[in-house]
Every structure is written in structure tokens, then in C-alpha cells.
Short mmCIF file of the N, C-alpha and C atoms (twelve columns), coordinates in Angstrom:
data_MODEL
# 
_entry.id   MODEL 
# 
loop_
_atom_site.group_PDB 
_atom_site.id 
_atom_site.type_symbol 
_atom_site.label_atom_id 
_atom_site.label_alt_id 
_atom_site.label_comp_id 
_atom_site.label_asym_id 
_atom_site.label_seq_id 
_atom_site.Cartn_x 
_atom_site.Cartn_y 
_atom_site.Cartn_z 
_atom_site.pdbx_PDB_model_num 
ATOM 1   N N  . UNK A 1  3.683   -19.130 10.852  1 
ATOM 2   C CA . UNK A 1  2.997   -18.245 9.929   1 
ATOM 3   C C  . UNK A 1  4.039   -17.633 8.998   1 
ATOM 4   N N  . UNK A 2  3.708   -17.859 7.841   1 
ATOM 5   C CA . UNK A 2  4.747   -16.643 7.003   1 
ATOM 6   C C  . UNK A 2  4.176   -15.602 6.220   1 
ATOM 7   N N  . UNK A 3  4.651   -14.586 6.313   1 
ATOM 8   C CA . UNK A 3  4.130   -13.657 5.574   1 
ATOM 9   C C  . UNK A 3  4.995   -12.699 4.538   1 
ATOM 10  N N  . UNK A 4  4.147   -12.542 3.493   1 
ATOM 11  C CA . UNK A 4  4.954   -12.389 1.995   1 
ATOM 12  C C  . UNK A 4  4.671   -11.128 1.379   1 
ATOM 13  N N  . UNK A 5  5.203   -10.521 0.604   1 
ATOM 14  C CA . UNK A 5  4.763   -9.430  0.243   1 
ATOM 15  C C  . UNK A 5  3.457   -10.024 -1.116  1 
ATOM 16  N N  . UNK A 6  2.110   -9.528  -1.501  1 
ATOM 17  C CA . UNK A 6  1.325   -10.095 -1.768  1 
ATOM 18  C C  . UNK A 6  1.804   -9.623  -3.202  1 
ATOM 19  N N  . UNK A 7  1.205   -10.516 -4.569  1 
ATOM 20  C CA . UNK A 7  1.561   -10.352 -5.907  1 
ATOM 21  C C  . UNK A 7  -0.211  -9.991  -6.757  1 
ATOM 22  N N  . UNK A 8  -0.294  -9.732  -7.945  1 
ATOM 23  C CA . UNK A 8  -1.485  -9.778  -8.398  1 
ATOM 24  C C  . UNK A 8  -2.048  -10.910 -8.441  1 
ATOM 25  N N  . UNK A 9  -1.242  -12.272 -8.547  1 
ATOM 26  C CA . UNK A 9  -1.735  -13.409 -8.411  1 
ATOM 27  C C  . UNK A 9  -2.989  -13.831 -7.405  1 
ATOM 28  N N  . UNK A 10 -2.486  -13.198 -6.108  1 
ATOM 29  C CA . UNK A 10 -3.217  -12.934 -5.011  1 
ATOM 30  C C  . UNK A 10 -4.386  -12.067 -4.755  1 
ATOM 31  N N  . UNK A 11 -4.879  -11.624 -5.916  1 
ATOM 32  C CA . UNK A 11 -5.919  -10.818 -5.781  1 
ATOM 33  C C  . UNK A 11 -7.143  -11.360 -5.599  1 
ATOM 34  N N  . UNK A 12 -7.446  -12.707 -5.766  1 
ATOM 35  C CA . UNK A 12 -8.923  -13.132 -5.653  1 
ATOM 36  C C  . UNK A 12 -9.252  -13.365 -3.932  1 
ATOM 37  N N  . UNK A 13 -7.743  -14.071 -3.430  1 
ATOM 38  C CA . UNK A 13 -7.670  -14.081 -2.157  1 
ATOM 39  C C  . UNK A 13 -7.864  -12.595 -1.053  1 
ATOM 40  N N  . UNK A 14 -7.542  -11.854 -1.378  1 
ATOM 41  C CA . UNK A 14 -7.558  -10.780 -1.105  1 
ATOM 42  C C  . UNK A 14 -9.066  -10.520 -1.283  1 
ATOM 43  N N  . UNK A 15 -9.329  -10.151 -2.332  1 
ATOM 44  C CA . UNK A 15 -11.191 -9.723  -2.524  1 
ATOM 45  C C  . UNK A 15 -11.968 -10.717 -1.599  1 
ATOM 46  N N  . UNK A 16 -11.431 -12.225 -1.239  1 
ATOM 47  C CA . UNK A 16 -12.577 -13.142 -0.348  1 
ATOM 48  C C  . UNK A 16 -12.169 -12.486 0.947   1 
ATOM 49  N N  . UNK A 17 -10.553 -12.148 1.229   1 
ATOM 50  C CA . UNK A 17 -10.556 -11.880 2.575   1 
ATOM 51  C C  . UNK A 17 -11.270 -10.529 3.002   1 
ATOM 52  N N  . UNK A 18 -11.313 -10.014 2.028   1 
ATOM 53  C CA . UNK A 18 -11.588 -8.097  2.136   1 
ATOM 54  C C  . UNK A 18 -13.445 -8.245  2.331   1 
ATOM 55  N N  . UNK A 19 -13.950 -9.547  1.811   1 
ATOM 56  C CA . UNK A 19 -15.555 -9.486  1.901   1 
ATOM 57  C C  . UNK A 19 -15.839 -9.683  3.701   1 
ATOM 58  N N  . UNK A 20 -15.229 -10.261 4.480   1 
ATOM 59  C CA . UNK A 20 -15.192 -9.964  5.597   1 
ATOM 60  C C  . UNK A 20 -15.024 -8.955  6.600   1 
ATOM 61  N N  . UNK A 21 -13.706 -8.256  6.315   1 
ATOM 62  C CA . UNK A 21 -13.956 -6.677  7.480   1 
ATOM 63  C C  . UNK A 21 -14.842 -5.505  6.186   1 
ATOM 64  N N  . UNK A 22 -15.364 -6.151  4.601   1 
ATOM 65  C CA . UNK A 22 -16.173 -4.974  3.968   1 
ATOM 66  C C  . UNK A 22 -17.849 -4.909  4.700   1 
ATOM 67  N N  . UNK A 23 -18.024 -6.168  5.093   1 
ATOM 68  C CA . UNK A 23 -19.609 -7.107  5.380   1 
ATOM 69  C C  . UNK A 23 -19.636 -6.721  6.934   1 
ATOM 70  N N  . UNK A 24 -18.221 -6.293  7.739   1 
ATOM 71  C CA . UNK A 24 -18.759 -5.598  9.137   1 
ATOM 72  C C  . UNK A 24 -18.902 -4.205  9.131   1 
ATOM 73  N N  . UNK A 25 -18.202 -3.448  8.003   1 
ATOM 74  C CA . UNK A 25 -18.539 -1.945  7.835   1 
ATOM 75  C C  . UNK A 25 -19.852 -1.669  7.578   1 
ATOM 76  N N  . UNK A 26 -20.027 -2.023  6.531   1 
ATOM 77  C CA . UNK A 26 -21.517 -2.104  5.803   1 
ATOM 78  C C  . UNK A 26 -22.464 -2.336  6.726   1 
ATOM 79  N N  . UNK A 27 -22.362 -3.345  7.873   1 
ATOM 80  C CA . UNK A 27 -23.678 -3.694  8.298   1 
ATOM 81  C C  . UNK A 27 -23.309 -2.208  9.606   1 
ATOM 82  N N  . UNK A 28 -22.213 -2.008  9.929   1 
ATOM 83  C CA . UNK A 28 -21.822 -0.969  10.924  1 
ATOM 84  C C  . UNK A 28 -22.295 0.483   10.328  1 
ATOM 85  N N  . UNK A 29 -21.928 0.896   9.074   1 
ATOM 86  C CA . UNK A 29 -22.137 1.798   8.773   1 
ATOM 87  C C  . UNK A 29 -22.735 2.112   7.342   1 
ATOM 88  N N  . UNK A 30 -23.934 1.470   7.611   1 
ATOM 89  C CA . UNK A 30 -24.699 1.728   5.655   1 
ATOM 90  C C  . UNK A 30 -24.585 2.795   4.937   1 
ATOM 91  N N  . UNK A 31 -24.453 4.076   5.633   1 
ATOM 92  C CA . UNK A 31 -24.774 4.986   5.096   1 
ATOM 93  C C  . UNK A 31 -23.327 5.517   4.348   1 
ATOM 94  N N  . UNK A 32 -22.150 4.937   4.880   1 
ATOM 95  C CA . UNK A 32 -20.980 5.061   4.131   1 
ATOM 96  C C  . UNK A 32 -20.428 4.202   3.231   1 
ATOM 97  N N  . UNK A 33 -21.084 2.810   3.678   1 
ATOM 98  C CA . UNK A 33 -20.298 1.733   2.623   1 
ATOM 99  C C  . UNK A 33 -21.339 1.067   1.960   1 
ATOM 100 N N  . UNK A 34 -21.235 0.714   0.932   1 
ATOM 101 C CA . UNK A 34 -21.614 -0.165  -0.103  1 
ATOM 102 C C  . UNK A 34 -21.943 -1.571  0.535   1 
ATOM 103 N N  . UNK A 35 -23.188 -2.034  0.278   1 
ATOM 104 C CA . UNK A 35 -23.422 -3.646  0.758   1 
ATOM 105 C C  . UNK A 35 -23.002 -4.196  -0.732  1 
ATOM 106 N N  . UNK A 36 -22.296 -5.380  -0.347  1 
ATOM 107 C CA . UNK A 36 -21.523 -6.381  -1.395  1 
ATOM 108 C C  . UNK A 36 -21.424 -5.819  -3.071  1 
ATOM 109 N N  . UNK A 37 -20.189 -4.752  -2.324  1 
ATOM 110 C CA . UNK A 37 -19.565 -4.198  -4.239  1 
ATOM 111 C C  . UNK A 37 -19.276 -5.584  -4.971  1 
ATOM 112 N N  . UNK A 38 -19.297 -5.451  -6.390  1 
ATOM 113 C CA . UNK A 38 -18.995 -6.637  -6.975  1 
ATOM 114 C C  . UNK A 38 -17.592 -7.133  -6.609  1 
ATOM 115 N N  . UNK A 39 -17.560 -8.449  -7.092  1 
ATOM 116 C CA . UNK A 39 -15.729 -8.781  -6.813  1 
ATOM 117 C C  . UNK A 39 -15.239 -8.631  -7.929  1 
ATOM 118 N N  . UNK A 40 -15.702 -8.334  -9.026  1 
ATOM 119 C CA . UNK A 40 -14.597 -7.844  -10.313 1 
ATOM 120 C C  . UNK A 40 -14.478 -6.214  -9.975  1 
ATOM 121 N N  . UNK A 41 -15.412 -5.165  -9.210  1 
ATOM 122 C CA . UNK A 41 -14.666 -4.081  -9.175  1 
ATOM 123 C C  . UNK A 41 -14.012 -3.745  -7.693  1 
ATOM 124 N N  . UNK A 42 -14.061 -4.746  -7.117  1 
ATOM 125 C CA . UNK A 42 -12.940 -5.043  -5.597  1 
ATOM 126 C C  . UNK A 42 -11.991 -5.251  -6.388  1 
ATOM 127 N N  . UNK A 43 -11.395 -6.259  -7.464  1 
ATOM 128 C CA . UNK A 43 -10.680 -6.793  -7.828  1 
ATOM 129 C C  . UNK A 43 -9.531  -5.670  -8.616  1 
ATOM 130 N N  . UNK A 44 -9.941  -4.914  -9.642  1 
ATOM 131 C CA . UNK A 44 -9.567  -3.723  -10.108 1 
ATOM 132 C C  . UNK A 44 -9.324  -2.831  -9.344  1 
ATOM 133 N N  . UNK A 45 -9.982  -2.442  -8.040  1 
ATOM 134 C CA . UNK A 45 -9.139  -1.273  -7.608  1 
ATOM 135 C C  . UNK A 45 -8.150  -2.094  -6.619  1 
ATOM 136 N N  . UNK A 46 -8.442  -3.668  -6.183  1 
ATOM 137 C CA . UNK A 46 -6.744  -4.010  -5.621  1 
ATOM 138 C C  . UNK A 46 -5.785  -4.015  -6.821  1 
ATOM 139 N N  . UNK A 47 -5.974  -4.457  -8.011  1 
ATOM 140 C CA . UNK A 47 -5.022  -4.714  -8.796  1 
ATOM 141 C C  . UNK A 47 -4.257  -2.993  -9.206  1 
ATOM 142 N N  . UNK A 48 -4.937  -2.253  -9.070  1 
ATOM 143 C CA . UNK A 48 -4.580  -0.635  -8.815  1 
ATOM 144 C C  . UNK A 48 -3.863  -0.352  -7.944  1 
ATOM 145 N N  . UNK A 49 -4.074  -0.508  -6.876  1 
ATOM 146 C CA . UNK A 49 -3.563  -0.147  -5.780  1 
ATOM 147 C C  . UNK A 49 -2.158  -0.500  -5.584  1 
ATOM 148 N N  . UNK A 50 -1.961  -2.138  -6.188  1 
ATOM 149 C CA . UNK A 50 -1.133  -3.135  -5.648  1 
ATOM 150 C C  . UNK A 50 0.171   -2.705  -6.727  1 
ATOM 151 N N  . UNK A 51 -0.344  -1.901  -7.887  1 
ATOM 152 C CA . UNK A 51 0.690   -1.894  -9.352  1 
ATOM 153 C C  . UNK A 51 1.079   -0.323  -8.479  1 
ATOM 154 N N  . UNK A 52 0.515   0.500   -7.831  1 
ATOM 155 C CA . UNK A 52 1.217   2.094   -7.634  1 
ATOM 156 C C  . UNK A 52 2.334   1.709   -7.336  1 
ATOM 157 N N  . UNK A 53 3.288   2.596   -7.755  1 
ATOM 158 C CA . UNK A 53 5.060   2.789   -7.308  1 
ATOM 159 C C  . UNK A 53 5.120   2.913   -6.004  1 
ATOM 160 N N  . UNK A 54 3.944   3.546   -5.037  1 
ATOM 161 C CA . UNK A 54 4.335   3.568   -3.503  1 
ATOM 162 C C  . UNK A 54 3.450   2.414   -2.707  1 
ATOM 163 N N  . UNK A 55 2.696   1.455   -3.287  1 
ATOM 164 C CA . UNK A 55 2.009   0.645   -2.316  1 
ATOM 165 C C  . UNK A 55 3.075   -0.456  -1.927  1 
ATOM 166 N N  . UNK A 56 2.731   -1.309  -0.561  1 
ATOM 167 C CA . UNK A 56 2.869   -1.570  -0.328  1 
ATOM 168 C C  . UNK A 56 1.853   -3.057  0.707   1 
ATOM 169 N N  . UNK A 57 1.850   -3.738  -0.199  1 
ATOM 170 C CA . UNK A 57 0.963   -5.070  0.322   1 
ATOM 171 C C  . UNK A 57 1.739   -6.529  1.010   1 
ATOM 172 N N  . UNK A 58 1.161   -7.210  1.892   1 
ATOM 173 C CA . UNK A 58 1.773   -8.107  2.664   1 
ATOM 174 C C  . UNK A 58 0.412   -9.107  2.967   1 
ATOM 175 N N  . UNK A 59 0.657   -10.406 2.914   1 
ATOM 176 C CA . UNK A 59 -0.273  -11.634 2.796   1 
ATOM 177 C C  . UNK A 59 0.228   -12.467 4.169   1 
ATOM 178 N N  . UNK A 60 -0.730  -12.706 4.864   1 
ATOM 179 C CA . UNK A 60 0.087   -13.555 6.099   1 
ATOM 180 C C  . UNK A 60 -1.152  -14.700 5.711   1 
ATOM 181 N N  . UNK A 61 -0.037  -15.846 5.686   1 
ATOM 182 C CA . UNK A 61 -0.611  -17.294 5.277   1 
ATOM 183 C C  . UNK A 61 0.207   -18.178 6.613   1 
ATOM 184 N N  . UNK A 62 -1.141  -18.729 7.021   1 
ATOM 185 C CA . UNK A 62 -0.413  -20.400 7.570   1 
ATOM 186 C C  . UNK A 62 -0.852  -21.780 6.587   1 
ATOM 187 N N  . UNK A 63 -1.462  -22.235 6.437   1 
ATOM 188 C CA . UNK A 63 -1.565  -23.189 5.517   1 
ATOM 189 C C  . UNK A 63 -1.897  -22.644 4.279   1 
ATOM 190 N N  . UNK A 64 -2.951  -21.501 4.259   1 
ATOM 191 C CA . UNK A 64 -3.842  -20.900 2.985   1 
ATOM 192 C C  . UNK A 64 -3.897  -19.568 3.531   1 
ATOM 193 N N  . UNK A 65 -3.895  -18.279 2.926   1 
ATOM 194 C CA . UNK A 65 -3.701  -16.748 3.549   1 
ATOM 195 C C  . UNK A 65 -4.734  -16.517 4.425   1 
ATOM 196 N N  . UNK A 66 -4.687  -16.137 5.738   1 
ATOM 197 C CA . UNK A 66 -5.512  -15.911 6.408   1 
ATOM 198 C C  . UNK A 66 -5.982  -14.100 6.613   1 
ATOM 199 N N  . UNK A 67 -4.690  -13.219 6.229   1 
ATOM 200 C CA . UNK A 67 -4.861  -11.862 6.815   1 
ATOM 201 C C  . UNK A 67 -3.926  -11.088 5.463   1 
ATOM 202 N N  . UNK A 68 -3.906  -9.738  5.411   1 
ATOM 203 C CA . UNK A 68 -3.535  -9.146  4.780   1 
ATOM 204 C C  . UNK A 68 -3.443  -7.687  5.380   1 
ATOM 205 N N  . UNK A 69 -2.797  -6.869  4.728   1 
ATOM 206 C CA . UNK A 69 -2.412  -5.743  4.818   1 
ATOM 207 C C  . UNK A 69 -1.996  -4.700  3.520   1 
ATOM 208 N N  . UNK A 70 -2.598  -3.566  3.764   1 
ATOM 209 C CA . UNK A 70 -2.412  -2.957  2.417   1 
ATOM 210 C C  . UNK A 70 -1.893  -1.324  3.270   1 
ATOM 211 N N  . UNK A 71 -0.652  -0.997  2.637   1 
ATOM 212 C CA . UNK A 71 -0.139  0.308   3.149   1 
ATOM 213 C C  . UNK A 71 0.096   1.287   1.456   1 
ATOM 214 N N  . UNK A 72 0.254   2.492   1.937   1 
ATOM 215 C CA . UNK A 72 1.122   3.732   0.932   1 
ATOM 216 C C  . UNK A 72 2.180   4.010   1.487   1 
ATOM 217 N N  . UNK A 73 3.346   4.229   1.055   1 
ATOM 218 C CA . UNK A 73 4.533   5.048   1.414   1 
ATOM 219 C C  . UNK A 73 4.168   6.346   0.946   1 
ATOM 220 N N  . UNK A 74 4.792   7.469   1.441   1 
ATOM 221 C CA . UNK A 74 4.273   8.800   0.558   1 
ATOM 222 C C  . UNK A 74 5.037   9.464   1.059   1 
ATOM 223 N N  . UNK A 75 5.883   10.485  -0.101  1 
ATOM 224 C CA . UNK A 75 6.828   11.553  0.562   1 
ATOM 225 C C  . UNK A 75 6.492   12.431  0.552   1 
ATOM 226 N N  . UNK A 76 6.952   13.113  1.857   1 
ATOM 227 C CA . UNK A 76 6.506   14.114  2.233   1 
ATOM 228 C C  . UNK A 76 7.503   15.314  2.166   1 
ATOM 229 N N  . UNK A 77 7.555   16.765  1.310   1 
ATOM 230 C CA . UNK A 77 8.362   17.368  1.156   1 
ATOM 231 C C  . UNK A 77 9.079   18.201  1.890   1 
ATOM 232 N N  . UNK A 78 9.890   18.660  2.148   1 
ATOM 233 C CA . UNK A 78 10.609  19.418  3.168   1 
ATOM 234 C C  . UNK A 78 10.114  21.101  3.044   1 
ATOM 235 N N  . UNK A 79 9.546   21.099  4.207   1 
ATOM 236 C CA . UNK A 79 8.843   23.185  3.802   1 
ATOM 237 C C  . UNK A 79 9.468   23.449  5.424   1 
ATOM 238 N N  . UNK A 80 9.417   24.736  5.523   1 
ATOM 239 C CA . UNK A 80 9.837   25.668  6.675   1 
ATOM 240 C C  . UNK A 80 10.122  25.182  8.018   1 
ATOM 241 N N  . UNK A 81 8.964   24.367  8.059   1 
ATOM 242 C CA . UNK A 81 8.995   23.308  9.798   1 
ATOM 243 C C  . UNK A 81 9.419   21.933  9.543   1 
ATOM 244 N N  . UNK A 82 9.747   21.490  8.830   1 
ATOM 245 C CA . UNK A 82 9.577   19.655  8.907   1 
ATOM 246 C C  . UNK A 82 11.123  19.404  7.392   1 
ATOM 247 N N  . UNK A 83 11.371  18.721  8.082   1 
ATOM 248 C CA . UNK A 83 12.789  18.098  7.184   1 
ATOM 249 C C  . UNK A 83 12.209  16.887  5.993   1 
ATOM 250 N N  . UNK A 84 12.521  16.738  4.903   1 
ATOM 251 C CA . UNK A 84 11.651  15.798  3.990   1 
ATOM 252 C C  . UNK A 84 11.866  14.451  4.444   1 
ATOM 253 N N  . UNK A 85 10.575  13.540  4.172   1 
ATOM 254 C CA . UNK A 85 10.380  12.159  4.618   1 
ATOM 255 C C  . UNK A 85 8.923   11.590  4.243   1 
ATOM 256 N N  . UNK A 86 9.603   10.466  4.444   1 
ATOM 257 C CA . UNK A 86 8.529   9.133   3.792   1 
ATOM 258 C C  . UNK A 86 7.601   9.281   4.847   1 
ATOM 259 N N  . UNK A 87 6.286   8.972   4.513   1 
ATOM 260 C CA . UNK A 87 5.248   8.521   5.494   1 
ATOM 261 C C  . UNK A 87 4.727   6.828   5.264   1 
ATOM 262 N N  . UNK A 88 4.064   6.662   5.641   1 
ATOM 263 C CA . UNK A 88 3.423   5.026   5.877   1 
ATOM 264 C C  . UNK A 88 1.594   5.020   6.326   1 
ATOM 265 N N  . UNK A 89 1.082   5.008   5.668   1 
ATOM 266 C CA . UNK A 89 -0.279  5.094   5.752   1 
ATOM 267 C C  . UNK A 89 -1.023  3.947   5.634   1 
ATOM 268 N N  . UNK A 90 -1.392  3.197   6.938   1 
ATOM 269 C CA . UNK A 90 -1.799  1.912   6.561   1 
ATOM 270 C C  . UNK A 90 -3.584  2.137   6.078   1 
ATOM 271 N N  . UNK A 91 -3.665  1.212   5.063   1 
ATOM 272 C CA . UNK A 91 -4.584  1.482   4.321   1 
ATOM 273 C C  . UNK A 91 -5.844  0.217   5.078   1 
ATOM 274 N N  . UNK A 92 -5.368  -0.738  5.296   1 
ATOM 275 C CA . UNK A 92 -6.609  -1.710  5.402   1 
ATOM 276 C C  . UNK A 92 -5.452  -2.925  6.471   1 
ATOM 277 N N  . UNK A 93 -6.155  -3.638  7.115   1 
ATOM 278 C CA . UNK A 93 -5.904  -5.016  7.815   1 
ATOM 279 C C  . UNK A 93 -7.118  -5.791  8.023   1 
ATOM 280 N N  . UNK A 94 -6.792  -6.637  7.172   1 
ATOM 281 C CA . UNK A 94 -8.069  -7.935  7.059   1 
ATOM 282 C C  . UNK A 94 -7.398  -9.028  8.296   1 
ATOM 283 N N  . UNK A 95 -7.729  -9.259  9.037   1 
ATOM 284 C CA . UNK A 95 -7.845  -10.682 9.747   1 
ATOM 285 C C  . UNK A 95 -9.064  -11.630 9.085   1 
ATOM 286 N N  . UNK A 96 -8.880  -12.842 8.858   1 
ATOM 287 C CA . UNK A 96 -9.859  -14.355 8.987   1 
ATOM 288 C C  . UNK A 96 -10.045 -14.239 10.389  1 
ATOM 289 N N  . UNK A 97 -11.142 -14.287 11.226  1 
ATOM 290 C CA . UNK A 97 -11.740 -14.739 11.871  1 
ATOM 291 C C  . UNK A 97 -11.217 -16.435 12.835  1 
# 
């Protein structure tokens, strides 16, 4: 398996993989998610996400991408209790089935 940090190129792949864990929320939880958002505005808020200065995206392919991952880095400032530092907020993990 190799896995790559993902490019905009990769965005259509991403929107087919993302229609899978979006299609178990939805049927899990209607009342919070959207049944089948379009894929041009899936597509725009990955291509958003993927351009921020702190994201952080990763594509795991064996023959053709099977899984993905979408994180934030985010700093966190130094106040009274806590010394300053990065956080890591994973945002999404798609597995293929």
C-alpha cells in the first residue's frame, strides 16, 4: 500500500470515496446530515479545505486509492496553564469497504 499526501488533482477521488462513510451517516443520522449533497459542492469545500495553510490530507492507494484522511494542524497559544503548541485534529477517515 502506499500512501501520499493527497493533491487537488485528487479531489474527484476523494468526493467518490467520501460518498461512502457520507451515505452511512445520513442513513445513521438524518436529522444531522444531508442525503447525497451534490459532488460539485463536496468538491469545493475539499478543494478548501485541502488549499488551508494548516490542512493536512493523505490518500492510501493500492492499485487505485482506496482510503483517505483529512486532518488540521492548529496552534495553540501559550496562556497561564499550557506552554504553546500545535494540535492535530483529525477531520475525516474514509475506508473502501
Amino acid at each position: 500500500m502506499k500512501i501520499r499526501q493527497a493533491t487537488l488533482s485528487d479531489i474527484p477521488v476523494l468526493v467518490a470515496l467520501n460518498r461512502i462513510v457520507h451515505a452511512m451517516h445520513a442513513t445513521a443520522y438524518p436529522d444531522r446530515f444531508r442525503q447525497d449533497p451534490p459532488d460539485s459542492v463536496v468538491a469545493d469545500a475539499f478543494k478548501s479545505a485541502i488549499e488551508a495553510p494548516s490542512a493536512y490530507w493523505l490518500l492510501a492507494e493500492r492499485e487505485r486509492p482506496v482510503a483517505f484522511l483529512s486532518a488540521d494542524f492548529r496552534h495553540r497559544p501559550e496562556t497561564w496553564y499550557m506552554i504553546a503548541h500545535q494540535v492535530c485534529y483529525i477531520g475525516g477517515v474514509v475506508v473502501e469497504p
